[in-house]
XYZ file of C-alpha atoms in Angstrom:
756
model
C 59.396 16.135 4.821
C 58.625 12.399 5.858
C 55.820 11.333 3.484
C 53.186 9.830 5.689
C 49.921 11.098 4.123
C 49.282 13.573 1.383
C 48.561 16.948 2.441
C 47.919 20.342 0.951
C 48.546 23.821 2.212
C 45.563 25.689 3.406
C 45.750 28.603 5.774
C 43.740 28.438 8.912
C 44.460 31.362 10.937
C 41.624 31.019 13.611
C 44.178 30.133 16.264
C 47.408 31.810 16.335
C 50.003 30.467 14.017
C 48.538 27.286 12.667
C 48.184 25.982 9.122
C 46.046 22.885 8.509
C 46.246 20.751 5.448
C 43.798 18.699 3.985
C 44.541 14.886 4.433
C 44.417 11.917 2.041
C 42.052 9.325 3.838
C 40.080 6.283 2.918
C 36.610 4.685 3.225
C 34.933 1.366 2.650
C 31.460 1.095 0.824
C 28.627 -0.066 3.155
C 28.037 -3.361 1.022
C 31.573 -4.653 2.012
C 31.590 -3.896 5.626
C 29.816 -6.971 7.057
C 32.084 -9.415 5.239
C 35.315 -7.450 6.106
C 34.305 -7.129 9.670
C 33.929 -10.876 10.061
C 37.193 -11.539 8.410
C 39.021 -8.848 10.274
C 37.643 -10.225 13.582
C 38.806 -13.811 12.704
C 42.279 -12.337 11.669
C 42.531 -10.375 14.928
C 41.676 -13.227 16.881
C 44.424 -15.300 15.249
C 47.098 -12.607 15.685
C 46.252 -12.337 19.415
C 46.797 -15.984 19.735
C 50.044 -15.792 17.908
C 51.111 -12.851 20.081
C 50.467 -14.835 23.339
C 52.488 -17.838 21.916
C 55.253 -15.596 20.914
C 55.243 -13.855 24.429
C 55.302 -17.111 26.012
C 58.467 -18.356 23.810
C 60.204 -15.110 24.402
C 59.803 -15.314 28.167
C 61.098 -18.875 28.068
C 64.012 -17.920 26.176
C 64.984 -14.759 28.050
C 67.730 -14.482 30.777
C 67.277 -11.895 33.659
C 70.774 -11.645 34.395
C 73.978 -10.915 32.176
C 74.731 -13.714 29.874
C 75.601 -14.845 26.342
C 72.870 -14.584 23.873
C 72.122 -16.829 20.894
C 73.610 -15.352 17.927
C 71.265 -13.826 15.116
C 72.241 -13.456 11.504
C 75.804 -12.631 11.342
C 75.920 -11.435 14.840
C 79.110 -11.785 16.910
C 79.161 -14.899 18.908
C 81.021 -13.646 21.929
C 78.571 -10.844 22.438
C 77.571 -10.565 26.102
C 74.603 -8.475 27.032
C 71.581 -8.060 29.349
C 68.125 -8.895 28.120
C 65.432 -6.297 28.894
C 62.420 -8.047 30.526
C 60.309 -5.235 31.360
C 56.681 -5.395 30.198
C 57.423 -2.852 27.558
C 60.349 -4.624 26.065
C 58.657 -7.902 26.130
C 55.687 -6.329 24.140
C 58.008 -4.602 21.861
C 60.125 -7.880 21.284
C 56.777 -9.818 20.498
C 55.636 -7.009 17.910
C 59.101 -6.845 16.243
C 59.476 -10.695 16.199
C 56.055 -11.041 14.488
C 57.021 -8.460 11.817
C 60.258 -10.490 10.817
C 60.600 -12.946 7.875
C 63.282 -15.251 9.180
C 63.357 -17.134 6.000
C 64.983 -14.116 4.320
C 68.602 -13.174 4.589
C 69.095 -9.664 5.793
C 71.890 -9.214 3.329
C 69.726 -10.274 0.505
C 66.609 -8.191 1.076
C 66.552 -6.227 4.337
C 62.923 -4.965 3.745
C 61.515 -8.456 3.196
C 63.511 -9.760 6.210
C 62.271 -6.682 8.412
C 58.552 -6.443 7.242
C 57.878 -10.059 5.705
C 55.667 -10.914 8.791
C 54.028 -7.613 8.991
C 53.031 -7.838 5.310
C 51.562 -11.222 5.898
C 49.553 -10.330 8.919
C 47.969 -7.193 7.523
C 45.152 -6.637 4.877
C 43.862 -3.795 3.026
C 40.240 -2.863 3.882
C 37.945 0.081 3.357
C 38.991 0.168 -0.332
C 42.433 1.911 0.724
C 45.037 1.465 -1.821
C 47.724 1.201 0.817
C 48.284 0.616 4.329
C 51.459 1.251 6.419
C 52.691 1.390 9.744
C 51.967 4.975 9.948
C 48.386 4.595 8.734
C 47.989 2.398 11.730
C 49.405 5.058 14.179
C 47.050 7.555 12.632
C 44.198 5.255 13.371
C 45.489 4.705 16.947
C 45.524 8.332 17.400
C 41.949 8.925 16.247
C 40.605 5.876 18.195
C 42.398 7.260 21.401
C 40.422 10.821 20.665
C 37.225 8.777 20.284
C 37.428 7.397 23.677
C 38.385 10.738 25.394
C 35.386 12.267 23.620
C 32.915 9.525 24.615
C 33.967 9.709 28.322
C 31.395 11.135 30.611
C 31.704 14.744 31.558
C 33.457 15.094 34.801
C 33.251 17.948 37.293
C 37.002 18.558 36.883
C 36.630 18.884 33.087
C 37.611 22.393 31.631
C 34.848 24.218 29.462
C 36.449 23.493 26.314
C 36.477 19.889 26.993
C 32.760 19.709 27.897
C 31.837 21.480 24.878
C 33.953 19.088 22.713
C 32.206 16.224 24.221
C 28.708 17.871 23.863
C 29.657 18.678 20.180
C 30.788 15.177 19.387
C 27.720 13.659 20.897
C 25.541 15.870 18.703
C 27.434 14.833 15.706
C 27.260 11.123 16.067
C 23.509 11.153 17.030
C 22.175 13.658 14.593
C 21.039 11.133 12.197
C 18.225 10.463 14.638
C 17.177 14.090 14.564
C 13.387 13.818 13.354
C 13.426 17.592 12.252
C 14.950 16.891 8.988
C 15.757 20.148 7.058
C 13.516 22.173 9.172
C 16.506 23.666 11.148
C 18.316 24.646 7.862
C 15.078 26.414 6.547
C 15.071 28.081 9.941
C 18.673 29.127 9.710
C 18.011 30.631 6.085
C 15.248 32.631 7.360
C 17.085 34.037 10.399
C 20.270 34.890 8.628
C 18.976 36.157 5.228
C 15.230 36.773 5.644
C 14.463 33.847 3.423
C 15.324 32.518 0.085
C 14.112 34.639 -2.933
C 13.900 31.633 -5.122
C 10.984 30.257 -3.521
C 8.776 33.334 -2.789
C 7.166 36.391 -4.410
C 7.734 38.398 -1.332
C 11.284 39.810 -2.409
C 12.117 43.364 -2.701
C 15.018 43.999 -5.056
C 15.554 47.283 -3.607
C 16.521 46.004 -0.336
C 19.181 43.679 -1.835
C 22.577 44.315 -0.169
C 25.215 42.113 -2.160
C 28.147 43.165 0.066
C 26.256 42.441 3.303
C 25.127 39.083 2.103
C 28.291 37.902 0.962
C 29.598 39.062 4.238
C 26.834 37.199 6.132
C 27.700 33.952 4.138
C 31.486 34.415 4.879
C 30.842 34.647 8.587
C 29.066 31.318 8.248
C 32.269 29.897 6.662
C 30.757 29.764 3.331
C 32.440 31.077 0.057
C 30.176 32.629 -2.556
C 31.996 34.742 -5.080
C 35.283 34.971 -3.191
C 36.876 33.490 -0.168
C 37.804 35.659 2.742
C 40.503 34.993 5.525
C 43.038 36.725 7.708
C 46.419 35.305 6.951
C 50.043 35.958 8.161
C 52.035 38.138 5.840
C 54.767 35.925 4.134
C 56.945 39.022 3.870
C 57.581 39.466 7.561
C 55.823 36.531 9.305
C 54.397 38.849 11.807
C 51.773 41.251 10.434
C 48.266 39.815 9.549
C 46.429 40.696 6.454
C 43.166 40.351 4.907
C 42.877 37.972 1.922
C 40.344 37.243 -0.851
C 40.611 34.635 -3.434
C 38.414 32.841 -6.050
C 36.460 30.123 -4.506
C 36.134 26.346 -5.571
C 32.917 25.479 -7.398
C 30.688 22.459 -7.281
C 30.787 22.406 -11.156
C 34.675 22.477 -11.097
C 36.608 24.533 -13.634
C 36.016 25.378 -17.296
C 35.792 22.196 -19.127
C 34.072 20.530 -16.408
C 31.528 23.155 -16.076
C 30.530 22.326 -19.778
C 29.425 18.751 -18.956
C 25.798 18.681 -19.762
C 25.066 15.764 -17.536
C 26.787 17.330 -14.560
C 24.591 20.527 -15.085
C 21.354 18.455 -15.187
C 22.286 16.756 -12.021
C 23.121 19.952 -10.355
C 19.766 21.493 -11.451
C 17.936 18.514 -10.057
C 19.782 18.943 -6.663
C 18.725 22.484 -6.472
C 15.127 21.671 -7.243
C 15.156 18.850 -4.769
C 16.475 21.303 -2.097
C 13.970 23.917 -2.910
C 11.223 21.503 -2.197
C 11.938 21.690 1.659
C 10.747 25.344 1.431
C 7.080 26.470 0.852
C 7.354 27.265 -2.852
C 4.675 29.949 -4.097
C 5.243 29.735 -7.901
C 6.792 26.467 -9.268
C 7.128 27.878 -12.620
C 9.193 30.911 -11.425
C 11.170 28.686 -9.119
C 12.249 26.295 -11.896
C 13.314 29.433 -13.973
C 15.336 30.838 -11.157
C 17.047 27.448 -10.547
C 18.290 27.409 -14.265
C 19.508 31.020 -13.719
C 21.488 29.768 -10.454
C 23.000 26.970 -12.360
C 24.064 29.331 -15.244
C 25.505 31.804 -12.583
C 27.697 29.140 -11.089
C 28.549 27.683 -14.533
C 29.957 31.155 -15.689
C 31.819 31.689 -12.478
C 33.531 28.379 -12.976
C 34.319 29.431 -16.542
C 36.212 32.499 -15.412
C 38.043 30.963 -12.651
C 41.926 30.474 -13.038
C 42.648 26.824 -13.697
C 46.122 27.222 -11.984
C 45.737 30.428 -9.790
C 49.266 31.627 -9.594
C 49.811 34.754 -7.631
C 47.302 34.430 -4.968
C 49.146 36.482 -2.655
C 49.428 39.827 -4.554
C 49.786 42.751 -2.089
C 47.062 45.260 -2.900
C 45.744 48.428 -1.292
C 41.974 48.522 -0.760
C 42.107 51.694 -2.927
C 43.723 49.869 -5.780
C 41.085 46.983 -5.386
C 38.514 49.732 -5.710
C 40.184 51.263 -8.719
C 40.476 48.113 -10.494
C 37.404 46.032 -9.551
C 34.721 48.340 -8.048
C 31.331 48.119 -9.872
C 27.760 49.141 -9.200
C 27.260 45.434 -8.448
C 29.688 44.957 -5.771
C 31.688 47.470 -3.740
C 34.857 45.759 -2.286
C 35.684 48.305 0.516
C 32.127 48.148 1.645
C 32.306 44.376 1.808
C 35.614 44.349 3.843
C 34.015 46.798 6.203
C 30.748 44.768 6.477
C 32.811 41.661 7.613
C 35.256 43.319 10.063
C 32.865 45.791 11.656
C 30.336 43.412 12.799
C 29.365 44.207 16.301
C 30.836 40.639 17.405
C 34.215 41.585 15.691
C 34.378 45.371 16.245
C 37.285 46.359 13.917
C 36.507 50.083 12.906
C 39.747 51.304 11.279
C 39.734 49.765 7.794
C 40.997 52.434 5.388
C 41.673 52.988 1.878
C 45.270 52.197 2.437
C 44.936 48.893 4.137
C 47.039 46.199 2.261
C 45.150 43.178 1.345
C 46.104 39.857 -0.451
C 44.193 39.528 -3.611
C 43.891 36.299 -5.793
C 44.181 35.941 -9.540
C 43.866 39.113 -11.325
C 42.032 37.538 -14.249
C 39.379 36.186 -12.045
C 38.556 39.514 -10.421
C 38.619 41.270 -13.563
C 36.334 38.833 -15.090
C 34.180 38.866 -12.108
C 33.651 42.612 -12.289
C 32.222 42.328 -15.833
C 30.131 39.261 -15.006
C 28.427 40.667 -12.043
C 27.130 43.729 -14.108
C 25.188 41.276 -16.273
C 23.079 39.205 -13.687
C 20.182 40.288 -11.955
C 20.056 41.051 -8.185
C 17.604 38.253 -7.630
C 19.871 35.514 -9.287
C 22.945 36.982 -7.241
C 20.885 36.669 -4.086
C 19.608 33.012 -4.962
C 23.072 31.899 -5.752
C 24.393 33.324 -2.264
C 21.782 31.475 -0.431
C 22.156 28.397 -2.395
C 25.885 28.117 -1.649
C 24.980 28.277 2.204
C 22.225 25.704 1.765
C 24.452 23.248 -0.227
C 27.180 23.415 2.330
C 24.973 22.963 5.488
C 22.811 20.188 3.582
C 26.016 18.409 3.140
C 26.859 18.598 6.771
C 23.608 17.213 7.587
C 23.796 14.438 5.163
C 27.417 13.686 5.715
C 28.137 13.939 2.108
C 30.717 16.582 1.952
C 33.572 14.409 2.246
C 34.980 12.475 -0.820
C 35.325 8.912 0.366
C 38.878 8.858 -1.120
C 39.975 11.645 1.321
C 38.947 9.754 4.470
C 41.998 9.086 6.781
C 40.251 6.549 8.941
C 40.462 2.933 8.048
C 39.215 1.398 11.248
C 36.066 -0.641 11.497
C 33.861 2.337 12.717
C 30.350 3.186 11.815
C 30.285 5.907 8.940
C 28.943 8.704 11.309
C 31.521 8.047 14.054
C 34.389 8.085 11.461
C 33.207 11.258 9.737
C 32.634 13.047 13.056
C 36.053 12.161 14.436
C 37.644 13.107 11.193
C 36.059 16.506 11.150
C 36.701 17.261 14.717
C 40.179 16.262 14.843
C 41.343 17.770 11.394
C 38.898 19.820 9.641
C 36.251 21.801 11.727
C 37.226 24.385 14.221
C 36.571 21.900 16.962
C 40.078 20.497 16.090
C 41.572 23.032 18.703
C 39.556 21.471 21.505
C 39.874 17.773 20.082
C 43.710 18.185 19.880
C 44.082 19.902 23.146
C 42.334 17.022 24.696
C 44.488 14.468 22.802
C 47.906 16.070 23.782
C 47.083 15.996 27.365
C 46.415 12.266 27.030
C 49.382 11.248 25.031
C 52.275 13.682 25.976
C 53.723 13.859 29.453
C 55.713 17.038 30.492
C 58.620 14.712 30.913
C 58.720 13.621 27.492
C 60.056 16.909 26.080
C 63.493 16.941 27.586
C 64.611 13.414 26.079
C 63.319 14.308 22.622
C 65.070 17.627 22.616
C 68.182 15.750 23.641
C 67.821 13.323 20.985
C 67.521 16.091 18.360
C 70.585 17.671 19.816
C 72.738 14.512 19.479
C 71.516 14.187 15.823
C 72.519 17.847 15.164
C 76.085 17.126 16.673
C 76.251 13.989 14.511
C 75.497 15.929 11.450
C 78.321 18.423 12.313
C 80.790 15.552 12.702
C 79.840 14.278 9.450
C 80.243 17.741 7.796
C 83.788 17.728 9.299
C 84.658 14.673 7.746
C 83.457 15.675 4.256
C 86.474 16.370 2.112
C 84.544 18.059 -0.525
C 83.637 20.995 1.614
C 85.940 24.114 2.189
C 86.145 25.745 5.478
C 83.818 28.605 4.899
C 81.060 26.085 3.602
C 81.669 23.909 6.785
C 81.174 27.084 9.009
C 78.001 28.026 7.083
C 76.604 24.681 7.357
C 77.134 24.498 11.124
C 75.729 27.873 11.789
C 72.635 27.047 9.993
C 72.305 23.541 11.824
C 72.765 25.364 15.164
C 70.136 27.933 14.350
C 67.612 25.367 13.363
C 64.573 25.602 15.590
C 62.966 22.296 16.812
C 59.323 21.970 17.582
C 58.119 18.986 19.370
C 54.527 17.791 20.271
C 52.403 20.931 19.976
C 52.271 24.573 20.333
C 52.031 25.458 24.007
C 50.622 28.819 23.246
C 47.778 27.433 21.107
C 46.836 24.675 23.227
C 47.207 26.330 26.610
C 43.990 25.322 28.527
C 43.123 29.053 29.286
C 43.386 29.928 25.728
C 41.301 26.942 24.735
C 38.425 28.082 27.109
C 38.739 31.566 25.912
C 38.469 30.511 22.253
C 35.222 28.715 22.868
C 33.975 31.177 25.478
C 31.088 32.365 23.258
C 30.017 29.031 22.036
C 27.336 26.842 23.614
C 26.349 23.435 22.209
C 23.522 21.058 22.788
C 23.613 17.275 22.284
C 20.329 17.286 20.460
C 21.069 20.247 17.860
C 23.823 19.514 15.652
C 23.173 21.996 12.751
C 22.733 24.787 15.153
C 26.270 23.736 16.896
C 27.795 23.950 13.498
C 26.480 27.234 12.653
C 27.605 28.525 16.115
C 31.025 26.944 15.620
C 31.410 28.467 12.230
C 30.386 32.019 13.067
C 32.358 32.188 16.399
C 35.455 30.748 14.818
C 35.192 33.004 11.842
C 34.941 35.932 14.294
C 37.862 34.729 16.308
C 39.840 34.697 13.256
C 38.998 38.348 12.232
C 39.692 39.680 15.919
C 43.234 38.465 15.541
C 43.560 41.025 12.429
C 45.488 43.507 14.448
C 47.318 41.170 16.623
C 51.044 40.430 15.784
C 51.816 36.841 14.996
C 54.651 34.966 16.851
C 56.629 33.157 13.905
C 58.200 30.685 16.352
C 54.574 29.677 17.217
C 53.529 28.789 13.708
C 52.926 25.129 12.996
C 52.203 23.174 9.872
C 50.535 20.224 11.584
C 47.949 19.680 14.363
C 49.285 17.377 17.208
C 47.151 14.476 16.153
C 48.570 14.178 12.513
C 51.303 11.757 12.190
C 53.661 13.758 9.991
C 56.900 15.699 10.121
C 58.234 18.661 8.130
C 61.248 20.961 7.637
C 60.241 24.429 6.875
C 62.984 26.329 4.712
C 61.582 29.869 5.306
C 61.700 29.300 9.021
C 64.544 26.952 9.219
C 62.574 24.771 11.635
C 61.751 21.197 12.116
C 58.382 20.050 13.405
C 57.265 16.786 15.001
C 53.623 16.650 16.102
C 52.633 14.655 19.214
C 50.941 11.720 17.520
C 54.253 10.669 16.041
C 55.652 9.836 19.466
C 54.016 6.325 19.537
C 55.514 2.837 19.001
C 57.567 1.998 16.962
C 58.863 5.400 16.727
C 59.364 6.734 20.235
C 58.622 5.898 23.970
C 60.417 7.141 26.965
C 60.525 3.421 28.081
C 62.147 2.214 25.022
C 65.945 1.295 24.691
C 67.673 4.138 22.933
C 68.453 2.019 19.800
C 64.724 1.616 19.291
C 64.201 5.602 19.582
C 67.272 6.370 17.506
C 66.116 3.826 14.962
C 62.496 5.272 14.951
C 61.862 8.940 15.565
C 65.667 9.683 15.407
C 65.740 8.751 11.696
C 62.844 11.016 10.990
C 64.673 13.789 12.854
C 67.721 13.096 10.678
C 65.650 13.226 7.553
C 63.941 16.498 8.304
C 67.319 18.180 9.461
C 68.874 17.079 6.229
C 66.111 19.015 4.139
C 67.934 22.161 5.361
C 70.754 21.090 3.108
C 69.243 19.375 0.148
C 69.005 21.311 -3.340
C 66.359 23.373 -2.088
C 67.340 23.842 1.475
C 70.861 24.960 0.609
C 69.558 28.299 -0.917
C 68.123 29.396 2.389
C 70.229 30.820 5.190
C 70.045 30.314 8.837
C 67.191 32.792 9.336
C 65.087 31.274 6.634
C 65.838 33.732 3.968
C 66.911 33.169 0.265
C 70.261 34.447 -0.613
C 73.190 32.015 -0.199
C 75.585 32.152 -3.003
C 77.946 29.314 -3.237
C 81.496 29.215 -4.716
C 82.044 27.067 -7.652
C 83.931 24.375 -5.653
C 80.814 23.804 -3.542
C 78.443 23.896 -6.593
C 80.553 21.534 -8.651
C 80.997 18.960 -5.814
C 77.423 19.049 -4.520
C 76.109 18.575 -8.065
C 78.532 15.631 -8.565
C 77.258 13.866 -5.361
C 73.614 14.550 -5.972
C 74.049 13.240 -9.371
C 75.486 10.183 -8.186
C 72.473 9.615 -5.935
C 70.179 10.299 -8.915
C 71.698 7.864 -11.068
C 71.737 5.230 -8.265
C 67.874 5.466 -7.877
C 67.400 5.779 -11.665
C 68.896 2.156 -11.795
C 66.244 0.818 -9.433
C 63.588 -1.089 -11.414
C 60.144 -2.026 -9.793
C 59.314 -5.484 -11.282
C 55.847 -5.567 -9.726
C 54.787 -2.654 -12.254
C 57.653 -2.929 -14.771
C 58.872 0.707 -14.197
C 61.970 2.309 -13.320
C 62.318 5.036 -10.459
C 62.707 8.700 -11.226
C 65.738 9.564 -9.321
C 65.517 13.202 -10.295
C 61.987 13.961 -8.939
C 62.606 11.987 -5.756
C 66.144 13.412 -5.193
C 65.428 15.803 -2.209
C 63.661 12.993 -0.216
C 66.340 10.459 -1.263
C 69.035 12.701 0.026
C 67.142 13.015 3.276
C 66.525 9.374 3.693
C 70.016 8.496 3.110
C 71.546 11.183 5.380
C 68.771 10.756 7.980
C 69.568 7.199 8.981
C 73.372 7.830 8.675
C 73.200 10.801 11.202
C 70.803 8.906 13.500
C 72.884 5.844 13.713
C 76.133 7.942 14.578
C 74.403 9.766 17.061
C 73.482 6.671 18.777
C 76.977 5.508 18.704
C 77.972 8.710 20.195
C 75.472 8.281 22.960
C 76.856 4.853 23.678
C 80.366 6.080 23.899
C 79.399 9.175 26.092
C 77.161 7.261 28.355
C 79.452 4.216 28.726
C 76.177 2.189 28.744
C 75.539 -1.064 26.926
C 72.005 -1.131 26.659
C 69.956 -4.507 27.301
C 68.601 -6.005 24.193
C 65.250 -7.359 23.497
C 64.298 -10.808 24.820
C 63.853 -13.559 22.189
C 65.513 -11.448 19.583
C 69.064 -12.441 19.228
C 70.190 -9.314 17.638
C 72.681 -6.662 18.750
C 71.692 -3.116 19.772
C 72.995 -1.828 16.352
C 71.122 -4.486 14.387
C 67.858 -3.603 16.340
C 68.200 0.076 15.438
C 68.042 -0.899 11.865
C 65.417 -3.491 12.149
C 63.317 -0.846 13.844
C 64.021 1.587 11.206
C 62.905 -0.610 8.386
C 59.840 -1.817 10.270
C 58.533 1.951 10.559
C 58.209 1.676 6.594
C 56.317 -1.677 6.240
C 53.520 -1.043 3.619
C 50.977 -2.972 1.918
C 50.202 -1.367 -1.482
C 48.122 -2.193 -4.417
C 49.788 -2.329 -7.785
C 47.878 0.778 -9.197
C 48.731 2.808 -6.258
C 52.539 1.770 -6.512
C 52.631 2.696 -10.266
C 50.965 6.002 -9.391
C 53.549 6.677 -6.712
C 56.487 5.866 -8.963
C 55.094 8.253 -11.631
C 54.112 10.995 -9.758
C 55.392 11.217 -6.085
C 58.390 13.081 -4.735
C 59.135 10.131 -2.487
C 60.351 6.787 -3.376
C 58.137 3.664 -2.426
C 58.371 2.408 1.055
C 60.363 -0.580 0.055
C 62.959 1.485 -1.743
C 63.199 3.954 1.336
C 64.425 1.002 3.317
C 66.706 -0.469 0.773
C 68.285 2.611 -0.784
C 69.710 4.197 2.266
C 70.966 0.873 3.587
C 72.723 -0.186 0.592
C 74.589 3.256 0.610
C 75.384 2.776 4.329
C 78.770 1.068 5.414
C 77.505 1.072 8.977
C 74.750 -1.177 7.858
C 76.673 -3.753 5.883
C 79.399 -3.857 8.825
C 76.603 -4.245 11.485
C 75.075 -7.217 9.610
C 78.531 -8.533 8.050
C 77.063 -8.442 4.615
C 79.626 -9.699 1.980
C 80.834 -7.019 -0.487
C 78.842 -7.061 -3.720
C 75.867 -8.800 -1.835
C 72.424 -7.234 -2.715
C 72.615 -5.094 0.471
C 76.422 -4.133 0.108
C 76.752 -2.943 -3.440
C 80.395 -1.813 -4.552
C 79.243 1.423 -5.944
C 77.527 3.732 -3.352
C 76.671 7.427 -3.023
C 76.965 9.921 -0.058
C 76.031 13.584 -0.227
C 75.816 14.455 3.691
């Protein structure tokens, strides 16, 4: 997987086949924004002026007919080539030229040569620990979405587009809603009949724990458990109900013992209860303490590392093991699924569910028997209140998780982040985005590029003397059977499907909280309605289209490249092929190679574990991977006085090294088969092959703080960006030949390693 942002698996089965992942993002404190904004504006003005000057120089130096070009570093002097003078090429040349550091010899330090200019013209802001080319692309994608959502509603807009625009408008303007928390109080009264914590008018005999937990679940709030509908990992077709332990505000175990944290939590509940009409303040204070203790005890019994969260269990076994007079699990499942808006009636004792950690559910069984019904009820409603309060206050995001680093007001930034990535408006938002960025004609050239890289990989395999014939055949069969997913799921983002998904939702631009409630309830219902609908494994994606990332999935033997990745400098249908192969092509090669790294080689062409290799393959593969491990172990990062860990980064290093090798060879094969000599870029006196490598390196340009760099080296599965450029190129004979690097120069060491 190409590391572009930190992501974690979280099942989101509300639309067929998609999984979402939380994303690591960044923010800037309010106190720093004015100064940074002024500085950034000045910087952008200077950069714009420089770009104009660079373009003028480029145009003055460019030929419009075939002729000799000036020689770049180590370029062949007799090379004749055309210069591409299209607007796209001129803009691309200006950008690439501005990124270079021409004072550095490419054979000494190719990363500094390719990225020195980029490093000088970029800055870290919004308290971000690093900024990379891919961060810039992610910003660009979100800003594109912002413009689309802010556009006036047109008569030709589909329903889902109109609803997304209305929802966004309500989000960015809700800070001016003079109603305060009154809509939240109204929602609690409507859904739960009030909050027992603030009233004497509560009848314990009418308390229905299963129904209340189900109501909270339908509002997308977890109380004593999570509830979802997920794909059965055993066949990837069947859907199953899943319950797991929830996350708690107080954290887990040791964190829940922090007295200061408990005091602050108590004060928060007290403050929130004040928005209701409290009948008996002393009774309310006592009940607040009970709620804090309730959550503290739940935190204490939760598993710190919840292994085995997909244990297949029948409902009858769930009842046998965890049923108490305080909570009936079958009644809960039926209460959720048989709601009139969902209408699933055939839940039986034999129904298979996935259950979270056994220890949690056993402890929960005992725990619930020891608490009062009133405290249980108060806790459920408090969890709902807290979640929706955070939505109103925009405090539900950890600033360190914010992806956006552009100079946007907080409310716009948070609304865009939520709509694009987290909330269930992401389906509409991404549907709008993909129709803006992707043209139907883009798909064929991308798939053609992938096919060429797969063919190049096969050629490499044929030339590996350490593979026996049977192993070569197995590798080729798996490669041929690898599924390629580009841009987005056509099934999920079909416009009719999107209209249907939001059919029962109506949004007002003046009522943000009510919009969120509607969205959460209807999205939950949509998820559960799919319970009996078979999943199409080929339509399962890991990333939304607006995410700049890529992945290889072992259990599917598939590679996936979302739409947002197909921006400059990675790809454009208007770019010369050496740019596309040096950009997205190396990413394709990287992900493809993961099918044959130390993890991938254990999965067959259908995504099942079971390959048993002969001793010859095992020994040779181990020797070659060990060579690469030792190669990276010897890399010492002076900035932080620490050596790399070649073992923990091995799989990604294998993919990096093979990815660029396969893409470069695929480009050479394209040149031979097409008989074309592509025009080079104006003002950049480099060959096509040299521009391939320059673009590859520039996709990794990254500014990073020292502490973040140290953290990456210590914990990441990926090498730092600088090493991801230098390592693969130092191991590449194609690179040293392209730039005529002397043997034993920094970029052409005598000792190199190759796996694939």
